[in-house]
CSV table of C-alpha atoms and ligand atoms in Angstrom, one decimal:
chain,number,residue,atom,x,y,z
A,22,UNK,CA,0.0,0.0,0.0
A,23,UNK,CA,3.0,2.6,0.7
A,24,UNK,CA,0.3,4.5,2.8
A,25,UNK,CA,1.6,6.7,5.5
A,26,UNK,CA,-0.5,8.0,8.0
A,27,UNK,CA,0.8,11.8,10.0
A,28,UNK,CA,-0.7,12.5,12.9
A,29,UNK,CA,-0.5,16.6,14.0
A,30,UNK,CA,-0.4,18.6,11.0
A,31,UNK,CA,1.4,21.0,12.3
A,32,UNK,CA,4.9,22.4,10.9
A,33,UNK,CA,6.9,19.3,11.5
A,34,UNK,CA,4.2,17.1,10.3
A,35,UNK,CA,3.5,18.7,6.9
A,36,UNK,CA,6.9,19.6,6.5
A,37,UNK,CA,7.1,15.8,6.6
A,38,UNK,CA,4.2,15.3,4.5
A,39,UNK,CA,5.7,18.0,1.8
A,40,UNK,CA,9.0,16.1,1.7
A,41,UNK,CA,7.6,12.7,0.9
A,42,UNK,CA,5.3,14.2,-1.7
A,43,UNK,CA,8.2,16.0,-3.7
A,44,UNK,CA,10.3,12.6,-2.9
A,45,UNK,CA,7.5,10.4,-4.6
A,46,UNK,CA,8.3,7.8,-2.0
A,47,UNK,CA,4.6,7.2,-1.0
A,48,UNK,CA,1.4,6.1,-2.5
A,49,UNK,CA,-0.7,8.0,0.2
A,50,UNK,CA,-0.7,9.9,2.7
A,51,UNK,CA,-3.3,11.1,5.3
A,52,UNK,CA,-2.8,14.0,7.6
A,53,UNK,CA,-5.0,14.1,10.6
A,54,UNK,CA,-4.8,16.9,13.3
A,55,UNK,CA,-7.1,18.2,15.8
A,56,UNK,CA,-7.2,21.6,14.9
A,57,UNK,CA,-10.5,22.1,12.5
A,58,UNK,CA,-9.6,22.5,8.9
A,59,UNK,CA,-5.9,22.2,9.6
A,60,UNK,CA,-5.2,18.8,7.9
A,61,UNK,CA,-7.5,19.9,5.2
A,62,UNK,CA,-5.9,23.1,3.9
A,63,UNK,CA,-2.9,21.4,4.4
A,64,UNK,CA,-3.2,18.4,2.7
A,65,UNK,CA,-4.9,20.1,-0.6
A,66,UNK,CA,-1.8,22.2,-0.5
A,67,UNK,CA,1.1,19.9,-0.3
A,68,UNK,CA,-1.6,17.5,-3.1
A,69,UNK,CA,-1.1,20.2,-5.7
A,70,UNK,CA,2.3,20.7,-4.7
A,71,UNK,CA,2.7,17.2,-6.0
A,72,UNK,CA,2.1,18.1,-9.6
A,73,UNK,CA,5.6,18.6,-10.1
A,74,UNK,CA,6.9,16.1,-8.1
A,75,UNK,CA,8.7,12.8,-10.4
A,76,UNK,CA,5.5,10.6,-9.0
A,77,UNK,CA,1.9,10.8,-7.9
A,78,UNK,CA,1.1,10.7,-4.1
A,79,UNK,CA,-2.3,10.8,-3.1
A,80,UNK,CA,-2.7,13.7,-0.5
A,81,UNK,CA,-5.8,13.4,1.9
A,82,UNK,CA,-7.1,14.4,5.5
A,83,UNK,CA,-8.9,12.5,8.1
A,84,UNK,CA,-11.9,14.0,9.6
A,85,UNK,CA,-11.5,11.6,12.4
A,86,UNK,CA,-8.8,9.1,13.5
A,87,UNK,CA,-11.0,6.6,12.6
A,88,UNK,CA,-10.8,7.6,9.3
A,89,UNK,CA,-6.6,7.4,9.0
A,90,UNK,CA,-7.0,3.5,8.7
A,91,UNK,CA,-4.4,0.6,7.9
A,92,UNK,CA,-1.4,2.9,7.4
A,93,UNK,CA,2.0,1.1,6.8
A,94,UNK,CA,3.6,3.5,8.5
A,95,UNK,CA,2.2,6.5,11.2
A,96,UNK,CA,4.4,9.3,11.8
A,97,UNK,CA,3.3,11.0,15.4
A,98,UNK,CA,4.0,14.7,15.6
A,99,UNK,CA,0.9,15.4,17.9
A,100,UNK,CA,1.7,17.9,20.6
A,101,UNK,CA,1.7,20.8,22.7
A,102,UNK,CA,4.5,23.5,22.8
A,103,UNK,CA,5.7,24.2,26.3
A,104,UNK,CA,4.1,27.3,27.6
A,105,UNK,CA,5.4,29.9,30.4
A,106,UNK,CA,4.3,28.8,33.8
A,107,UNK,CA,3.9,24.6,32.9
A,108,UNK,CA,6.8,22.7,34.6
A,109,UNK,CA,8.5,19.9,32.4
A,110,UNK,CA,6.5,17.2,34.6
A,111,UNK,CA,3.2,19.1,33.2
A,112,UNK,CA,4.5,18.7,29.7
A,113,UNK,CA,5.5,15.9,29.8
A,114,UNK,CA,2.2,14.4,31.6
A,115,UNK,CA,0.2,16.6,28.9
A,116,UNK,CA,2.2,15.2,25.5
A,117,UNK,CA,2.0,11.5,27.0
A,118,UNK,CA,-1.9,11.5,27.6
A,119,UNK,CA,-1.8,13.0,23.7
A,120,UNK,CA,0.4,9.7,23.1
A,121,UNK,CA,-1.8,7.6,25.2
A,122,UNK,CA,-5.1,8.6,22.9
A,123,UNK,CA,-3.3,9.1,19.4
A,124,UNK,CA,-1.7,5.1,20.1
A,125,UNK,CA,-4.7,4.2,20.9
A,126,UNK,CA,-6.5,5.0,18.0
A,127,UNK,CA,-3.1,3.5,15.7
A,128,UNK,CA,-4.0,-0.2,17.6
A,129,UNK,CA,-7.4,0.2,16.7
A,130,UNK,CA,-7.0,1.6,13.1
A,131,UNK,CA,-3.5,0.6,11.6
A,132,UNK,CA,-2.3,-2.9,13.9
A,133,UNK,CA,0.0,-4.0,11.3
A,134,UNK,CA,1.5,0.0,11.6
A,135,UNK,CA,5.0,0.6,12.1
A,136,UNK,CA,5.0,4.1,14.2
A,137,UNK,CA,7.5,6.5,13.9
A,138,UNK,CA,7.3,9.2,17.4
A,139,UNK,CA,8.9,12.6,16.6
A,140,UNK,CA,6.5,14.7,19.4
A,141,UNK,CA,8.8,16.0,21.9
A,142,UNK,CA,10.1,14.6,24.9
A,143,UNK,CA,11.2,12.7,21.9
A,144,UNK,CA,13.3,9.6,23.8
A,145,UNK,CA,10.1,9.6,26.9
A,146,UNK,CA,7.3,9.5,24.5
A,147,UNK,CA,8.7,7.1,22.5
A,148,UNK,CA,9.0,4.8,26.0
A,149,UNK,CA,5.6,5.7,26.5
A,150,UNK,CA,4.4,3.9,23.1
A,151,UNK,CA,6.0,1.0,23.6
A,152,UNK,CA,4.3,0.8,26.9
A,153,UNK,CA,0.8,1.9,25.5
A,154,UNK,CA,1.1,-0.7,22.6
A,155,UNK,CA,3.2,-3.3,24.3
A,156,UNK,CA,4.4,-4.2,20.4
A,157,UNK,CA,7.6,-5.9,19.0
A,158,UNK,CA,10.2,-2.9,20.1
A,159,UNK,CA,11.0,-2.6,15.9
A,160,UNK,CA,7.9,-1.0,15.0
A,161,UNK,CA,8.6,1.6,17.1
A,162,UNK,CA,11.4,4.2,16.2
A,163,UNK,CA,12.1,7.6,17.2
A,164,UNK,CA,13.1,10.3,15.2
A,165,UNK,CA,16.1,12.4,16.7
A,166,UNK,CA,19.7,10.9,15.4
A,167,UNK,CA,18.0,11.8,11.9
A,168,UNK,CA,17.7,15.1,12.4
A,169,UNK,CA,20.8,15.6,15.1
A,170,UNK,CA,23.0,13.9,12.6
A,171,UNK,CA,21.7,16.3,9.1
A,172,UNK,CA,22.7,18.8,12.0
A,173,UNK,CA,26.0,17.6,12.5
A,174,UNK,CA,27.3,16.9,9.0
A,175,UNK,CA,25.8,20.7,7.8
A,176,UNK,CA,28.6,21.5,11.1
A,177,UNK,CA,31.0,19.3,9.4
A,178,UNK,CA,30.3,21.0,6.1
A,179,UNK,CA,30.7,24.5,7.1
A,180,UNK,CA,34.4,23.8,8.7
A,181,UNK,CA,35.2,21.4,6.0
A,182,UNK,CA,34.0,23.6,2.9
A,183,UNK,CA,33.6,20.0,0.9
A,184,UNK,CA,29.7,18.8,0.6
A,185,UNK,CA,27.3,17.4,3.3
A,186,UNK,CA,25.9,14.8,1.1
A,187,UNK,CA,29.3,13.0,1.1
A,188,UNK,CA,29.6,13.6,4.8
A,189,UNK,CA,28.5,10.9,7.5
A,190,UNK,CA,27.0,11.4,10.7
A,191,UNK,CA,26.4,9.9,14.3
A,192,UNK,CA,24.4,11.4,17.1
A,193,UNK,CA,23.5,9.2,20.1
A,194,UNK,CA,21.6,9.7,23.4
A,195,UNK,CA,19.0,11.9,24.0
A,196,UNK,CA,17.2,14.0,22.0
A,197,UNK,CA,18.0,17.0,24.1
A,198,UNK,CA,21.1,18.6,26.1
A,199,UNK,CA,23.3,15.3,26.5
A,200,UNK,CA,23.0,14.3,23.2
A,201,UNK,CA,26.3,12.9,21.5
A,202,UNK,CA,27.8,14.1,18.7
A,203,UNK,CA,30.4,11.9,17.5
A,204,UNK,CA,32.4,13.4,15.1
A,205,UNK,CA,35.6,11.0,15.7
A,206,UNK,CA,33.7,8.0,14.7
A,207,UNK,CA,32.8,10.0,10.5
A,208,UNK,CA,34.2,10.2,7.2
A,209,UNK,CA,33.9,12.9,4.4
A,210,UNK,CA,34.0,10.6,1.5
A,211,UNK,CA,36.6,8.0,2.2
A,212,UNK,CA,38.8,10.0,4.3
A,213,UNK,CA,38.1,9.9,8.4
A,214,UNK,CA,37.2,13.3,9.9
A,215,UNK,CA,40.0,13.1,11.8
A,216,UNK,CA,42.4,13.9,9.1
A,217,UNK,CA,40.7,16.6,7.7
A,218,UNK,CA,40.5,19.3,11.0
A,219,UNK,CA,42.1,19.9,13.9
A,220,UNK,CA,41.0,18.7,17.4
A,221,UNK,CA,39.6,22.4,18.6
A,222,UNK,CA,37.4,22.2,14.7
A,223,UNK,CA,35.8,18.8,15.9
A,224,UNK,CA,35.2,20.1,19.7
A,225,UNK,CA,33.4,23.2,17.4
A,226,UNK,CA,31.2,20.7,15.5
A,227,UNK,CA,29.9,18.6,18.7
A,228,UNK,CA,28.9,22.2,20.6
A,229,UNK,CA,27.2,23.4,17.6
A,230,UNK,CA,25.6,20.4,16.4
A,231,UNK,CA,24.4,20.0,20.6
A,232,UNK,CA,22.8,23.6,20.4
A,233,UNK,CA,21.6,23.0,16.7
A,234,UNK,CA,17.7,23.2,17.6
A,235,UNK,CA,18.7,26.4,19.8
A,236,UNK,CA,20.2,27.9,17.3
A,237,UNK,CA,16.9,28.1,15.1
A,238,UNK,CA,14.8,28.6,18.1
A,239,UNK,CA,16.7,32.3,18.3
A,240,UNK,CA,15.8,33.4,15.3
A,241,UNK,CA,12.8,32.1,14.3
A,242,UNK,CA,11.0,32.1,18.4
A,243,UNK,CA,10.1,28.3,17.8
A,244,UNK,CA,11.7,25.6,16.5
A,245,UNK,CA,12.8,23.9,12.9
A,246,UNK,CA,10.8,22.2,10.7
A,247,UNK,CA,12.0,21.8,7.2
A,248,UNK,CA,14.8,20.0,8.8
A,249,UNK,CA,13.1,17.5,11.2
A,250,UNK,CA,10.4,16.9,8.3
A,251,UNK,CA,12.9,15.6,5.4
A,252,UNK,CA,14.7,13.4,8.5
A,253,UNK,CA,11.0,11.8,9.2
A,254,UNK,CA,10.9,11.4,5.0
A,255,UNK,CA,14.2,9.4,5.3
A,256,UNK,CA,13.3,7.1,7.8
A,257,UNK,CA,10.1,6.4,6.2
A,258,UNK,CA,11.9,6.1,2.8
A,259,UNK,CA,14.1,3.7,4.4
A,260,UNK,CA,11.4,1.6,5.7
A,261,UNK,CA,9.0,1.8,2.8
A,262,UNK,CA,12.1,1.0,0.1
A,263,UNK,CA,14.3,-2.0,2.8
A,264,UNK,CA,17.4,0.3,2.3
A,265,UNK,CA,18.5,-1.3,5.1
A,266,UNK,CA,19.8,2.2,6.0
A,267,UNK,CA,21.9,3.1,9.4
A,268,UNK,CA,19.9,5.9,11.1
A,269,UNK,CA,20.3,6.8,14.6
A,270,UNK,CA,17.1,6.8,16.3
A,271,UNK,CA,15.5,6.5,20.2
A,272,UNK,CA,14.5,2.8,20.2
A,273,UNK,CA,13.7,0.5,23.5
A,274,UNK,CA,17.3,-1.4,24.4
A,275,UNK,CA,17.2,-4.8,26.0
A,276,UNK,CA,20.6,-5.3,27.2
A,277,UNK,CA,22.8,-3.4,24.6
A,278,UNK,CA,24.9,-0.9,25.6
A,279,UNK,CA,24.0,-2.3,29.0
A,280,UNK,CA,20.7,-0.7,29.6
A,281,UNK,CA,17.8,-2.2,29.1
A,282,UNK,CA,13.7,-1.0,29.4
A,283,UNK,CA,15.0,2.8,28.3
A,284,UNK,CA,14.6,4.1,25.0
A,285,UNK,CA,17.5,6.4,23.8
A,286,UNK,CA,19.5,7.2,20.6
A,287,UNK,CA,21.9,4.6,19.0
A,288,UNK,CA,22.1,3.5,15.3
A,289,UNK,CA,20.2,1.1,14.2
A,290,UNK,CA,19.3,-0.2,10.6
A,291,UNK,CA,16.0,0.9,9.1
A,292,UNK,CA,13.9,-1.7,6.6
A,293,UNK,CA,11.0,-3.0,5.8
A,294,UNK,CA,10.4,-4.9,9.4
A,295,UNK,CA,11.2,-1.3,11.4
A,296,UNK,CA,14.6,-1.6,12.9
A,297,UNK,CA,16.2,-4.5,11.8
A,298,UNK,CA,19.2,-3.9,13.8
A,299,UNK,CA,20.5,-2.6,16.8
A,300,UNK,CA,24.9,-1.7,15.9
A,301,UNK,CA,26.1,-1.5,19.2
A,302,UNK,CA,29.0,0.8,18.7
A,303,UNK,CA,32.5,0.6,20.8
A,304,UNK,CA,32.4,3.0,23.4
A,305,UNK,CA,35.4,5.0,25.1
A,306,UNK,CA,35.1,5.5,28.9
A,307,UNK,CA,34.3,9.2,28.8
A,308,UNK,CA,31.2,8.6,25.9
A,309,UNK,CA,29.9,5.7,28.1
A,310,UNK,CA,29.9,8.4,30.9
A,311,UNK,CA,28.0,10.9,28.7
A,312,UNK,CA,25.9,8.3,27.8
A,313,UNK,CA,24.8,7.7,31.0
A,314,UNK,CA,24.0,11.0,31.2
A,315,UNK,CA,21.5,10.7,28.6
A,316,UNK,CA,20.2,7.6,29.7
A,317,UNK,CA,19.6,8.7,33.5
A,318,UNK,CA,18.0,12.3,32.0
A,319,UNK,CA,15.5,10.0,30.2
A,320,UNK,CA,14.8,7.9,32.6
A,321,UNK,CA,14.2,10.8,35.4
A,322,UNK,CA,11.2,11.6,32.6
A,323,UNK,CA,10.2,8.1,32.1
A,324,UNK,CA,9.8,8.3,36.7
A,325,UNK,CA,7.8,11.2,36.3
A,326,UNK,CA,5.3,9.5,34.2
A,327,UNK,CA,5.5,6.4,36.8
A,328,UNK,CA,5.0,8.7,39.7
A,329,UNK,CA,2.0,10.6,38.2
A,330,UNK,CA,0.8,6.7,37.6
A,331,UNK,CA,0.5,7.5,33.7
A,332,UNK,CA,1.4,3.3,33.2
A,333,UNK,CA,-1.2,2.0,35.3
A,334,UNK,CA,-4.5,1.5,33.9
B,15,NAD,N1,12.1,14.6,17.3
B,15,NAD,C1,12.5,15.7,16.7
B,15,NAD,O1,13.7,15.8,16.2
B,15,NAD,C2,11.7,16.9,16.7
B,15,NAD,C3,12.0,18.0,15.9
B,15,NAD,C4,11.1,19.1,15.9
B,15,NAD,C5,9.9,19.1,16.6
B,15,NAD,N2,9.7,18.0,17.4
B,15,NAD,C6,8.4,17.9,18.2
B,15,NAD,O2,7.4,17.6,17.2
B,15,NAD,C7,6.1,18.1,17.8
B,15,NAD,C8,5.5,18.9,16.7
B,15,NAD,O3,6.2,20.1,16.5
B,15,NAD,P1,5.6,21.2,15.5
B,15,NAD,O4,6.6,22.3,15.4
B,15,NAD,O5,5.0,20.6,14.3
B,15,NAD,O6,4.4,21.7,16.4
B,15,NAD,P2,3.0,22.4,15.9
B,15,NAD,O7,2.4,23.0,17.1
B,15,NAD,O8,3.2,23.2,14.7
B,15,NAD,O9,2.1,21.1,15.5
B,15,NAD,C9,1.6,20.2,16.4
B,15,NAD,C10,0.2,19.9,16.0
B,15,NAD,O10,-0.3,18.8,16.7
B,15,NAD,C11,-1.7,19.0,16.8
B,15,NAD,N3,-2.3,18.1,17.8
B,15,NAD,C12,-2.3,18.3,19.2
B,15,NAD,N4,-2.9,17.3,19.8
B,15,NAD,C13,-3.3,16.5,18.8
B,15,NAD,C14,-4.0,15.2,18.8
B,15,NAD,N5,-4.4,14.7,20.0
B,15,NAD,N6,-4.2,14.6,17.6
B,15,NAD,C15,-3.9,15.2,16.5
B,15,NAD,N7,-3.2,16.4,16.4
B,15,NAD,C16,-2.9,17.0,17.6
B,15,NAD,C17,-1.9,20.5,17.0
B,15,NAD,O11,-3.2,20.9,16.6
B,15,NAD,C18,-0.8,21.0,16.0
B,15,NAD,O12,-1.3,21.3,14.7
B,15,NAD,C19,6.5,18.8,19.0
B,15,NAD,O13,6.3,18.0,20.2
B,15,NAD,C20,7.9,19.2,18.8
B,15,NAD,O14,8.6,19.4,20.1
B,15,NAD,C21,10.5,16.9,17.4
């Protein structure tokens, strides 16, 4: 079917939406959002967008969730925008119970559904759908090294001068302050990093590939879109096409890296069956220390939904 369902048709969303349309990589795509007329307008614009596009993609709206049914993949974007005054517990507490009825209509609608979460606290709520749905951990991915990494290799790019495309990319951990740009561990075309600038460029790259979202945030008072939609287009690329691709993303570990019932960033391969792979990566003592970092941050938001009894019932 190559029918992808986006839930939230707000900027990420039909950012993502426009992407895959221009890409051709779909047969469908349904954008549903709770905001009246929002998915509409939206998905009759990116629709005639697709006239130019190199292949059809069928651009429609739901009226109700009901209505998004037996999507291969659904991409969650659904979410609220921290406001002065709300603490990160409410956030987080409001954004999960958005997970808790969005998921809930996925398991009724699209049960074959592979779901990728990109609705912020990005590495909790994707712990929280795994919970919610209790499914095989590789049908549910989410979206941060994606993004983090097309961060990091425009970083690369700018103190390099020689193009992004050819240059790889590795973020892990969170999705937030203690993620990990690895810069070390990356070639530009065949040559490693390493050889190309000095020690003080690459400590330049990880700082400014950390404050990446920041950065955007300044200027435009909220944050990127163009960016975190063609990641989402990627990943469902990769799925939708088996390119057996290597994308980081926030997936559920069961033992590697030596955690296990946390979801945080590593690389994993992306294919037809979700994430087909988990590539646990040799880790110095100072990343493993930064990775626990990340991995106790997410897991402080993962308590607060325990203590506010979001799991039970
Ligand atoms: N993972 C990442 O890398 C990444 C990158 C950027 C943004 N984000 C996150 O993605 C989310 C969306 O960001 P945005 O900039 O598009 O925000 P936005 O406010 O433009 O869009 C969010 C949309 O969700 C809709 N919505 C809210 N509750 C809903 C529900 N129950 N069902 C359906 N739709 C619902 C809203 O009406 C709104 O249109 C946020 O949580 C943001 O923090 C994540």
């Amino acid at each position: 079917m190559r029918k992808v369902g986006i839930v939230g048709a707000g900027a990420v969303g039909a950012s993502a939406a426009y992407a895959l349309t221009l890409m051709g990589t779909c047969k469908e795509i349904v954008l549903f959002d709770v905001a009246p007329g929002v998915a509409q307008g939206k998905a009759i614009d990116i629709a005639q967008a697709g006239y130019y596009a190199p292949q059809d993609t069928i651009v429609t709206h739901a009226d109700a969730p009901s209505d998004m049914k037996n999507c291969d993949i659904v991409v969650i974007t659904a979410g609220v925008p921290r406001k002065p005054g709300m603490t990160r517990a409410d956030l987080l507490m409001i954004n999960a119970k958005i997970m808790k009825s969005v998921v809930g209509d996925i398991i009724e609608n699209s049960p074959k559904a592979i779901i990728i979460c990109v609705s912020n606290p990005l590495d909790v709520m994707s712990y929280a759908i795994h919970k919610i749905t209790g499914w095989n951990r590789n049908r549910i991915i989410g979206m941060a090294g994606a993004l983090d990494g097309s961060r990091m290799a425009y970083q690369i790019s700018k103190v390099t001068g020689l193009g992004a495309s050819q240059t790889g990319s590795l973020v892990i951990g969170d999705h937030g302050e203690n993620m990990i740009p690895l810069p070390s561990k990356v070639q530009v075309g065949d040559i490693p990093l390493s050889e190309l600038v000095s020690k003080e460029d690459m400590e330049g790259i990880i700082e400014r590939t950390r404050l990446g979202g920041a950065e955007i945030v300044k200027y435009l008072g909220t944050s990127g879109y163009y960016g975190p939609g063609r990641a989402i287009a990627h990943m469902v690329e990769a799925i939708l096409n088996d390119t057996q691709a290597i994308v980081s993303s926030s997936v559920l570990l069961e033992g590697e890296y030596g955690y296990s019932n946390v979801t945080v960033g590593v690389p994993v391969v992306l294919g037809k069956n979700g994430i087909e792979k988990i590539i646990e990566l040799e880790l110095d003592d100072a990343t493993k220390a930064k990775f626990k970092i990340s991995v106790d941050s997410i897991q402080s938001g993962i308590d607060i939904l325990t203590e506010n009894n979001f799991f039970k019932g």
